[in-house]
mmCIF file of C-alpha atoms and ligand atoms in Angstrom:
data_model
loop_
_atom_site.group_PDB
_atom_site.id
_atom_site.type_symbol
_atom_site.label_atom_id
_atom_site.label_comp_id
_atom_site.label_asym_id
_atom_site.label_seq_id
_atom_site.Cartn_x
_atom_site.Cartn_y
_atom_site.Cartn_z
ATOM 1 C CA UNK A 1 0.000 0.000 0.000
ATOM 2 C CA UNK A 2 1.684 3.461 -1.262
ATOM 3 C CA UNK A 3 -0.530 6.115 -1.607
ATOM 4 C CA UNK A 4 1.015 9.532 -2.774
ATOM 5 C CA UNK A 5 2.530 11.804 0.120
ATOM 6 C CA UNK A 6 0.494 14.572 -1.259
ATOM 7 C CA UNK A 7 -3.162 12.299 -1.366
ATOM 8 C CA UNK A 8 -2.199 11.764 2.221
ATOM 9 C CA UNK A 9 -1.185 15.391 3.503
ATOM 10 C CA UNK A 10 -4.413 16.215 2.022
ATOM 11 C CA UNK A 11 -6.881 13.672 3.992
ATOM 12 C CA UNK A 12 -4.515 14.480 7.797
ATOM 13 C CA UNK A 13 -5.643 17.467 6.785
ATOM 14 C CA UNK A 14 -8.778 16.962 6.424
ATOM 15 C CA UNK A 15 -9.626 15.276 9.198
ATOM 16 C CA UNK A 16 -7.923 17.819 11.564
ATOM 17 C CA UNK A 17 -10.093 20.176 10.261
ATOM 18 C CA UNK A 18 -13.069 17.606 10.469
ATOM 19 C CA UNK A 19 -11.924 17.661 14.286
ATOM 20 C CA UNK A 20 -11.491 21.333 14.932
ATOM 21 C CA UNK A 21 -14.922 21.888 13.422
ATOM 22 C CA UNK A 22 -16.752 19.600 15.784
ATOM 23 C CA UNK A 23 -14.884 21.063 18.708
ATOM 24 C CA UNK A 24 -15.706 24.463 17.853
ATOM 25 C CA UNK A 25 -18.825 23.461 17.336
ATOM 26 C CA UNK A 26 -19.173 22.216 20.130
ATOM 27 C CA UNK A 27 -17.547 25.299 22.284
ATOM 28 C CA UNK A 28 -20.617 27.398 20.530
ATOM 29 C CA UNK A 29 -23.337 24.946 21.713
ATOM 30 C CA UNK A 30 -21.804 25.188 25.307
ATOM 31 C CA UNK A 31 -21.658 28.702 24.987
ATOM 32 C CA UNK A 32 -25.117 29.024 24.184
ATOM 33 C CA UNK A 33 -26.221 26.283 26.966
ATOM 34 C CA UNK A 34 -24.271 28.665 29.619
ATOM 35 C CA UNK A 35 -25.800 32.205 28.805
ATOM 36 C CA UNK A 36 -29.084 30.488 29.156
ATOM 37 C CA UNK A 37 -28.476 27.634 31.779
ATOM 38 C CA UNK A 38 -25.869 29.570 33.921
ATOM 39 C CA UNK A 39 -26.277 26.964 36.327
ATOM 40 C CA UNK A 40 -24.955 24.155 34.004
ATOM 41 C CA UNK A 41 -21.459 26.263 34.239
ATOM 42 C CA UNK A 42 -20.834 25.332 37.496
ATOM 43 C CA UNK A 43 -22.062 22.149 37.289
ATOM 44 C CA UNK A 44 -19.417 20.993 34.646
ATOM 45 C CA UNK A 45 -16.952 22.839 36.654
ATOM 46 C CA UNK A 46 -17.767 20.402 39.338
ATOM 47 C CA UNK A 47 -18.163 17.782 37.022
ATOM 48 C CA UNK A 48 -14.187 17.910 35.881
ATOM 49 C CA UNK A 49 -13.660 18.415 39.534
ATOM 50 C CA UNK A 50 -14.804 15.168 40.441
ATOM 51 C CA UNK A 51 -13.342 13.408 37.282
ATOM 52 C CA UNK A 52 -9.808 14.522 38.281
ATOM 53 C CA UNK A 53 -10.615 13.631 41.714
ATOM 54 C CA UNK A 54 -11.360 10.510 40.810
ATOM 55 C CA UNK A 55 -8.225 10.154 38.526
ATOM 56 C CA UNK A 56 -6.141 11.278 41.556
ATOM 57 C CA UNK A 57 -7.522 8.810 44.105
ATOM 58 C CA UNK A 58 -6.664 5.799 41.522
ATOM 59 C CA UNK A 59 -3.541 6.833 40.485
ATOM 60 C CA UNK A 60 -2.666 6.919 44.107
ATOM 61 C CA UNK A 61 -3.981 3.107 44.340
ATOM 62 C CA UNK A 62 -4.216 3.389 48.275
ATOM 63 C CA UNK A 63 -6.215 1.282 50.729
ATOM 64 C CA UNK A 64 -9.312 3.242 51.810
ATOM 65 C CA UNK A 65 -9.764 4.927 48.931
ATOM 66 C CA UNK A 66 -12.009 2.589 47.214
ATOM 67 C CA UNK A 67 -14.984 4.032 49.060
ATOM 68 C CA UNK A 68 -13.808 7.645 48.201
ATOM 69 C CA UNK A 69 -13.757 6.695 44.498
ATOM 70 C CA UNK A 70 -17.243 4.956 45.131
ATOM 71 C CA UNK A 71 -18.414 7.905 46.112
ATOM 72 C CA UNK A 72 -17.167 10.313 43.931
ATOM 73 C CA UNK A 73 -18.739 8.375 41.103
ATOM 74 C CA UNK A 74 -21.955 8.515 42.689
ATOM 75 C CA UNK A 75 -21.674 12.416 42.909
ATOM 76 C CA UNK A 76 -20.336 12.313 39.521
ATOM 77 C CA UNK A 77 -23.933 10.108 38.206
ATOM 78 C CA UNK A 78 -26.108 12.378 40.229
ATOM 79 C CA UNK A 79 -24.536 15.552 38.686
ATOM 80 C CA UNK A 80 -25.278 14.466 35.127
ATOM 81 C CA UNK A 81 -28.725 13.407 35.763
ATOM 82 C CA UNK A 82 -29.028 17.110 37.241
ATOM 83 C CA UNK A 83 -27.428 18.596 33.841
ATOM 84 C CA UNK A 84 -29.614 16.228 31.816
ATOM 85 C CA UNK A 85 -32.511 17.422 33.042
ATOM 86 C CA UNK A 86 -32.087 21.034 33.409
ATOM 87 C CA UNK A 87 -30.984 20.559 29.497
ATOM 88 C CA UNK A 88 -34.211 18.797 28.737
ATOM 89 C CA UNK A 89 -35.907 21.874 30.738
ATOM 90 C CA UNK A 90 -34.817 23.964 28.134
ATOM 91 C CA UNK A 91 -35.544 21.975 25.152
ATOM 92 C CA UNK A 92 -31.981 21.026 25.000
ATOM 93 C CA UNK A 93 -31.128 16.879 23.919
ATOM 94 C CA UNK A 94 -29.105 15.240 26.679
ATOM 95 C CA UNK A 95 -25.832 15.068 23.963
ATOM 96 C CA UNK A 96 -26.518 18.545 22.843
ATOM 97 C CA UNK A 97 -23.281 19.634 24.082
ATOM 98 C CA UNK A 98 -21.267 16.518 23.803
ATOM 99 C CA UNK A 99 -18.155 16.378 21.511
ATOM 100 C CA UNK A 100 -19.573 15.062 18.472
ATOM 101 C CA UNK A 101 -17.605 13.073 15.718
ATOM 102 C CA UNK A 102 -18.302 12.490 12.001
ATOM 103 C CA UNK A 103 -16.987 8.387 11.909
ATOM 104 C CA UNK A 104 -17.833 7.434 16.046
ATOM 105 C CA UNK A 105 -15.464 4.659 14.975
ATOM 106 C CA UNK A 106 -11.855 6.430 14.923
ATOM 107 C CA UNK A 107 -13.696 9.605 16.557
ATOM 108 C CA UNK A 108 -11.920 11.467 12.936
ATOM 109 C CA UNK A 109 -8.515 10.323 13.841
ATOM 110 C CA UNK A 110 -8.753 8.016 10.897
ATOM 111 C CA UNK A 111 -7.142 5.117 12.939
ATOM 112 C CA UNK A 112 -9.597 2.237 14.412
ATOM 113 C CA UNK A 113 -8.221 -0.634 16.614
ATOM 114 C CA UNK A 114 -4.634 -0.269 15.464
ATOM 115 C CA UNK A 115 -5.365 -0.170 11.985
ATOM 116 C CA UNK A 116 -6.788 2.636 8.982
ATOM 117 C CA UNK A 117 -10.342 2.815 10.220
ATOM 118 C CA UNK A 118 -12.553 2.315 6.379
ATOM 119 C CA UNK A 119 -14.213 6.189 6.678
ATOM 120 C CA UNK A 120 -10.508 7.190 5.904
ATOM 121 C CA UNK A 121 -9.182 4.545 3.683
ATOM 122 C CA UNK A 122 -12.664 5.443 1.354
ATOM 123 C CA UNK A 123 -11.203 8.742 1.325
ATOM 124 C CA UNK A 124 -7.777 7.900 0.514
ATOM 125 C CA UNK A 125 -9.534 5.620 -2.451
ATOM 126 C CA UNK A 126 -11.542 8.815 -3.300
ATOM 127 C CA UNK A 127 -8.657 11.236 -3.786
ATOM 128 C CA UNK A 128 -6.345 8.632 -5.371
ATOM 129 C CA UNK A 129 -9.347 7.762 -8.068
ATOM 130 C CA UNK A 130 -9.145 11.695 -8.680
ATOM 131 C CA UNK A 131 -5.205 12.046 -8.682
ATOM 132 C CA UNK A 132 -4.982 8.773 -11.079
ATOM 133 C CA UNK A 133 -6.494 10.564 -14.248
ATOM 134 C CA UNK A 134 -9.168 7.944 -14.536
ATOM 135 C CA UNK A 135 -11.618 9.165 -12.113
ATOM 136 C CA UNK A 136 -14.541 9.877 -15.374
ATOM 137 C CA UNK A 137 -13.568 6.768 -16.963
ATOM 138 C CA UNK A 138 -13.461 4.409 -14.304
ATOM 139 C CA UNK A 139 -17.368 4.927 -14.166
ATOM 140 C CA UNK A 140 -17.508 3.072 -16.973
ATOM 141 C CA UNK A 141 -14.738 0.867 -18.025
ATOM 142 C CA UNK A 142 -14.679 -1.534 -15.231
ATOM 143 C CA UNK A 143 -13.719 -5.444 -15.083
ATOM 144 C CA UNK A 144 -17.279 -5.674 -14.280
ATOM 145 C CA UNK A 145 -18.131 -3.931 -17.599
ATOM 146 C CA UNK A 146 -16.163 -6.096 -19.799
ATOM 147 C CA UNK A 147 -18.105 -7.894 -22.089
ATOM 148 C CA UNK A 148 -16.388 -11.286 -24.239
ATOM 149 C CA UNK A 149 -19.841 -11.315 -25.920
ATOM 150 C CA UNK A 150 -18.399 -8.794 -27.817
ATOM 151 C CA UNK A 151 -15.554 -10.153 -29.716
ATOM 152 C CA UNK A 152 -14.878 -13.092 -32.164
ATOM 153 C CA UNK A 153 -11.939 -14.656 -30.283
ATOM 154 C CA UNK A 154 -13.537 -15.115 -27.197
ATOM 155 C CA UNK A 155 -11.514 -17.478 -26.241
ATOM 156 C CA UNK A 156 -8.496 -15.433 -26.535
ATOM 157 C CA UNK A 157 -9.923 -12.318 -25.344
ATOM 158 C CA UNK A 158 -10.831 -14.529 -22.249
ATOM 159 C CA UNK A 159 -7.596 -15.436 -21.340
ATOM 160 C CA UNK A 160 -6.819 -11.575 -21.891
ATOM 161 C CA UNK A 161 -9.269 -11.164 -19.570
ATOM 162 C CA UNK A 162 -7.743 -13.842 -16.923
ATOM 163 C CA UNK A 163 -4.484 -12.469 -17.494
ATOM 164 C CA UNK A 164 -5.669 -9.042 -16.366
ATOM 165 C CA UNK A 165 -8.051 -10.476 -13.332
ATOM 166 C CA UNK A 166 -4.533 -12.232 -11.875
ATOM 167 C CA UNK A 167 -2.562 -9.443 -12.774
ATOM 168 C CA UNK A 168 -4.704 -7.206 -10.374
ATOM 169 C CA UNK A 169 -4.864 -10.088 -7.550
ATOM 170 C CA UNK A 170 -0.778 -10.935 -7.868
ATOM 171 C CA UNK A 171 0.123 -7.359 -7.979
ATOM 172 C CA UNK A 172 1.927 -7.492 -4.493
ATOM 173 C CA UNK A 173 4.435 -10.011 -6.044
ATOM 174 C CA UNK A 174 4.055 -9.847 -9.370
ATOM 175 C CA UNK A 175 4.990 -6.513 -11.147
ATOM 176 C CA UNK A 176 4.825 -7.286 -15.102
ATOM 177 C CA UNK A 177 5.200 -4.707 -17.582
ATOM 178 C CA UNK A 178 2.568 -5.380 -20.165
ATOM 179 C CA UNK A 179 2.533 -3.761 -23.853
ATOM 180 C CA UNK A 180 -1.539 -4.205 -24.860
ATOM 181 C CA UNK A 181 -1.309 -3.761 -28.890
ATOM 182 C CA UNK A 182 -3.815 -3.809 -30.817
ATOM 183 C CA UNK A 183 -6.313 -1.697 -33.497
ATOM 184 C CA UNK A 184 -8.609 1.233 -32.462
ATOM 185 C CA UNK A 185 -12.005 0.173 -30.497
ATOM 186 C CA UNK A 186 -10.459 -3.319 -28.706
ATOM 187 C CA UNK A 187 -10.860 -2.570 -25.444
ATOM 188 C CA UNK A 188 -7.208 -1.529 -24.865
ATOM 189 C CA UNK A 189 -8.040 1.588 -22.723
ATOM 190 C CA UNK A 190 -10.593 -0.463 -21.054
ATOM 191 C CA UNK A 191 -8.603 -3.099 -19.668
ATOM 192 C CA UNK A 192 -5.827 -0.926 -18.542
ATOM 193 C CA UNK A 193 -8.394 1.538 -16.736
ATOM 194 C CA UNK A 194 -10.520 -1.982 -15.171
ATOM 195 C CA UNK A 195 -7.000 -2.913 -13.701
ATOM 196 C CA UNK A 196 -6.128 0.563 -12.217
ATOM 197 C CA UNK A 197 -9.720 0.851 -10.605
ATOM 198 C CA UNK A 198 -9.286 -2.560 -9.069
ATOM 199 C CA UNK A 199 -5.806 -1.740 -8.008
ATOM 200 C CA UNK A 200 -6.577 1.639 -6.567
ATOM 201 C CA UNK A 201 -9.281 -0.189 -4.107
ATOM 202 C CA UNK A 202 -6.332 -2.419 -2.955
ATOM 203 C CA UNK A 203 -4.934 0.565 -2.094
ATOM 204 C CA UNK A 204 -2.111 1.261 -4.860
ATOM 205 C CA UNK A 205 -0.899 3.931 -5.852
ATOM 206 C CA UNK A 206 -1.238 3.682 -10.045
ATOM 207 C CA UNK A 207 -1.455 7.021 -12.178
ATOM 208 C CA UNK A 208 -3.119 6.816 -15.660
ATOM 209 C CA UNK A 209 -2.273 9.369 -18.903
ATOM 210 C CA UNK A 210 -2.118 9.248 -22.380
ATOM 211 C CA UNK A 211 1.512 9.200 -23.597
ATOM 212 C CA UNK A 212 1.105 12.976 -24.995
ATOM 213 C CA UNK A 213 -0.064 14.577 -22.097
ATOM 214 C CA UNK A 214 2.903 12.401 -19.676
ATOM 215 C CA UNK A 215 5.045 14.152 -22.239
ATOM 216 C CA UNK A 216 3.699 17.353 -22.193
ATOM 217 C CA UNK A 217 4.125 17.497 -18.288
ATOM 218 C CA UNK A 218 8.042 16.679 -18.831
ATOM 219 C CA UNK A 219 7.889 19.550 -21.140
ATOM 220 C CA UNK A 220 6.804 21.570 -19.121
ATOM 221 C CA UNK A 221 8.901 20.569 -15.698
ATOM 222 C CA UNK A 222 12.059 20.538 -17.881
ATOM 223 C CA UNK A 223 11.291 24.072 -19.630
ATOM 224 C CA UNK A 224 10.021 26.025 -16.519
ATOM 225 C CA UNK A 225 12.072 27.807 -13.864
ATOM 226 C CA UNK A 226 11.307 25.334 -11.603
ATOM 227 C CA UNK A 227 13.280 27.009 -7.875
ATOM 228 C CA UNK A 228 11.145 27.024 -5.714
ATOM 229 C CA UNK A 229 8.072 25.603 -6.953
ATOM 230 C CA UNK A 230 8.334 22.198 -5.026
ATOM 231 C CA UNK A 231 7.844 18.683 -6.664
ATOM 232 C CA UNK A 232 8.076 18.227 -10.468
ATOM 233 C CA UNK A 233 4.616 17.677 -12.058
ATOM 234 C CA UNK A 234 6.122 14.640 -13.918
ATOM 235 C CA UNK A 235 7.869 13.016 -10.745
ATOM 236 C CA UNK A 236 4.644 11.582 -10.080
ATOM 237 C CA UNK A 237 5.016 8.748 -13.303
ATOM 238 C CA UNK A 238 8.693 7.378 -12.269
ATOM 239 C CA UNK A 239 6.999 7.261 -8.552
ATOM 240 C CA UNK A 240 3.613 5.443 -8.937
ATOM 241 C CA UNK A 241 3.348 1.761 -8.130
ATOM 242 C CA UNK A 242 1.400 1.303 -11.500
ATOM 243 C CA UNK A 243 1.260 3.418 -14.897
ATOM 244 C CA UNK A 244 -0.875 3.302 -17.387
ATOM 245 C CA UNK A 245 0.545 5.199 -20.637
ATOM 246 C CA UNK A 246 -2.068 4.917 -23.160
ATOM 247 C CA UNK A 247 -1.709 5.746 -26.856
ATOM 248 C CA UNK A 248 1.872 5.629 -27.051
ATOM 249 C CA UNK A 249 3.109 6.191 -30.408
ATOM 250 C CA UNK A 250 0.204 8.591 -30.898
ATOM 251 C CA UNK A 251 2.374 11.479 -29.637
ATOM 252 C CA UNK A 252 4.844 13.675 -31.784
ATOM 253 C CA UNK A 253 7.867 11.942 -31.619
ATOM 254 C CA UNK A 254 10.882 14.718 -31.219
ATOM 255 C CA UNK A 255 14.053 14.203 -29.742
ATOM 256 C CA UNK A 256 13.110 15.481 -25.808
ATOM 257 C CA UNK A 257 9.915 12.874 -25.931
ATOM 258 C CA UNK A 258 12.214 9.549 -26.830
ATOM 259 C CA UNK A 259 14.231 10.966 -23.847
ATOM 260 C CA UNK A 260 11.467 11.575 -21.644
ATOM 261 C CA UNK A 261 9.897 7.717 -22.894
ATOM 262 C CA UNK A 262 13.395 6.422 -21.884
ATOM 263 C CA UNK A 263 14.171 7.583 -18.944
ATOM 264 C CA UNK A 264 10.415 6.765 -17.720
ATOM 265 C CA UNK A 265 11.211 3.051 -18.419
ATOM 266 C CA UNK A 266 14.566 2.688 -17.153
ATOM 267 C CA UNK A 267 13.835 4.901 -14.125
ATOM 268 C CA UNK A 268 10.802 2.479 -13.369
ATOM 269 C CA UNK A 269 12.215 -0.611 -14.399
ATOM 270 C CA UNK A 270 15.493 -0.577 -11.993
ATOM 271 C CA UNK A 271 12.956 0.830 -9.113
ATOM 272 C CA UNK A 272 10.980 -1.907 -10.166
ATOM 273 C CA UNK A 273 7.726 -0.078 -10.646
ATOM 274 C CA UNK A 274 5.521 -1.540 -13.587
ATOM 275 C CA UNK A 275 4.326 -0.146 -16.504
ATOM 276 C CA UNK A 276 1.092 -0.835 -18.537
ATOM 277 C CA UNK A 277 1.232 1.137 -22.162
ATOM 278 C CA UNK A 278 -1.417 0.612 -25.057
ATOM 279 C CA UNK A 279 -0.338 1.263 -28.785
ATOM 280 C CA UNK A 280 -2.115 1.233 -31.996
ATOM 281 C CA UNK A 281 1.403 0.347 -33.738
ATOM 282 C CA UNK A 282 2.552 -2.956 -34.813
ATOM 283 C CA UNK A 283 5.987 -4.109 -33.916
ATOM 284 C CA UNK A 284 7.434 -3.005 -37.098
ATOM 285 C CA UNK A 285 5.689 1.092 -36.913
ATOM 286 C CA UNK A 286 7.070 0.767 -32.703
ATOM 287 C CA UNK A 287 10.719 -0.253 -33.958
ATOM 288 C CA UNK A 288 10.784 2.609 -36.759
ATOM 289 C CA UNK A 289 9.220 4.988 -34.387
ATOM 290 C CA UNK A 290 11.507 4.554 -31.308
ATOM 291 C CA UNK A 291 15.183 4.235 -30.689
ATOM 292 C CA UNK A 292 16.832 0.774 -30.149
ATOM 293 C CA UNK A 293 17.386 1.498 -26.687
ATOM 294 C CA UNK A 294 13.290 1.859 -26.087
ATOM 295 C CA UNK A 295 12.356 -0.844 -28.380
ATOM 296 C CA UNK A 296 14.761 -3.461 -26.666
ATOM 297 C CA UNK A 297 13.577 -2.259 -23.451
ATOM 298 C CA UNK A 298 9.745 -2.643 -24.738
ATOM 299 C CA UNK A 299 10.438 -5.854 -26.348
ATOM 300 C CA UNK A 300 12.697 -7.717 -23.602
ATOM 301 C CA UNK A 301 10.755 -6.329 -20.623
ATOM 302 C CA UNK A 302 7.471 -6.368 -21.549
ATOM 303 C CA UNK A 303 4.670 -9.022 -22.069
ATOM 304 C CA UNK A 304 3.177 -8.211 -25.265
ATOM 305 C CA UNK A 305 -1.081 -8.819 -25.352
ATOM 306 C CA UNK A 306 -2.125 -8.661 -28.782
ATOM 307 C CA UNK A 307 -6.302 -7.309 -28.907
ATOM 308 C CA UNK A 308 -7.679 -8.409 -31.970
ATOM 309 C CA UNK A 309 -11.289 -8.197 -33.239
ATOM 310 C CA UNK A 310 -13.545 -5.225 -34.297
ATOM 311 C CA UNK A 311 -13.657 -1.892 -33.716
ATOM 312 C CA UNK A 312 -16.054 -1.929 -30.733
ATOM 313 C CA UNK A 313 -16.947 1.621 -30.919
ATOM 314 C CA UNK A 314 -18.532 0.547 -34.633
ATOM 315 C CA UNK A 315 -20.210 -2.640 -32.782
ATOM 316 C CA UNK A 316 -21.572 -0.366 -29.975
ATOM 317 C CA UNK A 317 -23.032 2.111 -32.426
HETATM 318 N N1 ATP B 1 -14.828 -5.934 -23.682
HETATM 319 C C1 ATP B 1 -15.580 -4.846 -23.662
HETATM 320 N N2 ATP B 1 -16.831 -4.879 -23.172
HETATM 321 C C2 ATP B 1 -17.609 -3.805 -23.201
HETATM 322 N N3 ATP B 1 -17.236 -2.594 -23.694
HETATM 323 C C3 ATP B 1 -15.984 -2.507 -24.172
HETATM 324 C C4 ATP B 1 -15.101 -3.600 -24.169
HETATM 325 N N4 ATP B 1 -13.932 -3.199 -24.688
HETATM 326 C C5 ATP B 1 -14.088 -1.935 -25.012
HETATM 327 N N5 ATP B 1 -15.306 -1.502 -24.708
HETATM 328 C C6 ATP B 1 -15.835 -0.170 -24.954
HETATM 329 O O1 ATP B 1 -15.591 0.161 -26.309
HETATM 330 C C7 ATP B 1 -15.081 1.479 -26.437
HETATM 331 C C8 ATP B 1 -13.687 1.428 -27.045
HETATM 332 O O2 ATP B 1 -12.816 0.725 -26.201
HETATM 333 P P1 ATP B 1 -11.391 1.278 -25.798
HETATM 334 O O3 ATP B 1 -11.430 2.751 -25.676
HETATM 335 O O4 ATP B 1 -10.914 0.518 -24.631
HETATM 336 O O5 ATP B 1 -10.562 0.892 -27.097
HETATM 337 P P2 ATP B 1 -9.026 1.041 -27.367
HETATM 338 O O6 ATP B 1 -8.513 -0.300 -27.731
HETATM 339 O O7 ATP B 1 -8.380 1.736 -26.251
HETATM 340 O O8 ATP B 1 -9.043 1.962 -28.680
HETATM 341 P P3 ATP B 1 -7.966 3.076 -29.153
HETATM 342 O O9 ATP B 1 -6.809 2.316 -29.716
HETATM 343 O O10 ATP B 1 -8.694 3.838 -30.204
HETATM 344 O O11 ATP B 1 -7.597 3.893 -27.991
HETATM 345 C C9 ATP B 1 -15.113 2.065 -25.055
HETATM 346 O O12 ATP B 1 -16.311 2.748 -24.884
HETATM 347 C C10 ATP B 1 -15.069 0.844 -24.158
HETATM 348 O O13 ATP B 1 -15.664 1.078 -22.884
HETATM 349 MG MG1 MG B 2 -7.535 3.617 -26.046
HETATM 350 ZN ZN1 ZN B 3 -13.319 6.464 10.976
#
């Protein structure tokens, strides 16, 4: 589990804010309870009397003290059945000044029993969906939503679609580098998006683009003044634990993106972070496209999964 620093920043603060608000709110409510109930002042002033009294006597662990203590929680009962009911006098609930929380499970510290209580891991999900570039398509173009009925081959397409389904549940051990090639319409972008949904649930960090706008971001790190203005855009793809570059080869090849394309794969392949990217191009169009040093690295690194069939776009229509 590795979600971005930044996704995580983000939620702590969050939920200190979630905090502060209920705590002011409360402060308010107690405000308003004492201008009209002056009397409930001093009873919670003798109400954290007795608590700390109370605390005292069984820190102190004495003999004899066991009846103090007994009675101090008596006292301690009786005064907030008193503050109950002047509350109720008023109209007030009972908890109307009580610190409330938004998840009564980690009270909004986001931890439960030792462990990331679920209000805050949905959030983490949340934001990561958003960060990963997917968060429209996901909607969509789920494992769920992936129909064989579609193609010819279903029997190939099927073990495609078994190849993906262990991919997502071996991810912890096994980190492949897949090339999906095939024509326009095959489900390519589908696939790729079904196993970065399902891997962002488990709690993985995985960052989907398009191959032009990954590039464009590396443009735009590498030509901007960039003192001062914290993290690189582009650090984010050699960082992920998964990503998805879609559409490679549809980009304008120039010197600075065969850089950027090589440096992504040999930055993530000796961190070894995988890579899923989609092409349109055959093996000859990839070789003529990109240097030997990418198309080695493509070839010899990753497992090639050919989509074949018809344009599903034209079958959907
Ligand atoms: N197996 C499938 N079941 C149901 N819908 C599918 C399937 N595969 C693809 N689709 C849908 O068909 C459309 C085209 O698929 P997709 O975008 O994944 O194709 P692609 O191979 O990425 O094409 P391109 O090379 O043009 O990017 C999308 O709307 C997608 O959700
Ligand atoms: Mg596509
Ligand atoms: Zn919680």
């Amino acid at each position: 589990m590795s979600f971005s620093k930044h996704v995580i920043n983000k939620i702590n603060e969050e939920f200190e804010s979630k905090r502060q608000r209920n705590e002011d709110l409360r402060d308010t409510r107690l405000a308003e309870v004492y201008s009209k109930l002056p009397e409930i002042k001093t009873i919670d002033k003798e109400l954290s009397q007795t608590g700390m009294s109370i605390m005292s006597c069984a820190l102190a662990g004495k003999d004899g003290l066991d009846e103090r203590i007994k009675n101090l929680r008596e006292r301690n009962l009786e005064l907030q059945r008193e503050r109950a009911i002047m509350l109720a006098s008023r109209g007030f609930d009972e908890s109307y000044t009580d610190l409330h929380y938004d998840c009564e499970l980690c009270q909004d510290y986001g931890v439960h029993n030792g462990k990331l209580c679920s209000c805050y891991k949905n959030r983490l999900i949340e934001e990561q969906f958003k960060l990963s570039g997917i968060s429209n398509l996901i909607k969509t173009q789920s494992f769920e939503a992936f129909s064989l009925d579609l193609y010819e081959n279903k029997e190939e397409m099927g073990q495609l679609l078994d190849y993906a389904t262990n991919y997502v549940r071996d991810f912890a051990t096994v980190k492949d580098n897949i090339l999906f090639v095939g024509g326009t319409g095959l489900g390519k972008t589908h696939l790729s998006t079904a196993i970065a949904k399902s891997l962002i649930e488990k709690g993985y960090n995985v960052i989907y683009e398009t191959a032009q706008n990954i590039f464009f971001d590396f443009d735009n790190d590498h030509f901007r003044d960039r003192f001062g203005d914290g993290e690189p855009v582009s650090q984010k793809y050699l960082d992920c634990d998964l990503l998805i570059i879609d559409d490679l080869g549809a980009e304008a090849v120039n010197s600075f993106t065969v850089a950027y394309l090589y440096n992504i794969i040999n930055t993530r392949l000796n961190k070894n972070l995988p890579i899923i990217a989609s092409t349109n191009l055959n093996s000859k169009e990839i070789r003529s496209k990109y240097h030997d040093r990418i198309t080695s690295r493509l070839f010899g690194e990753f497992n090639i999964k050919l989509f074949t069939g018809n344009d599903l776009r034209k079958l959907q229509k």
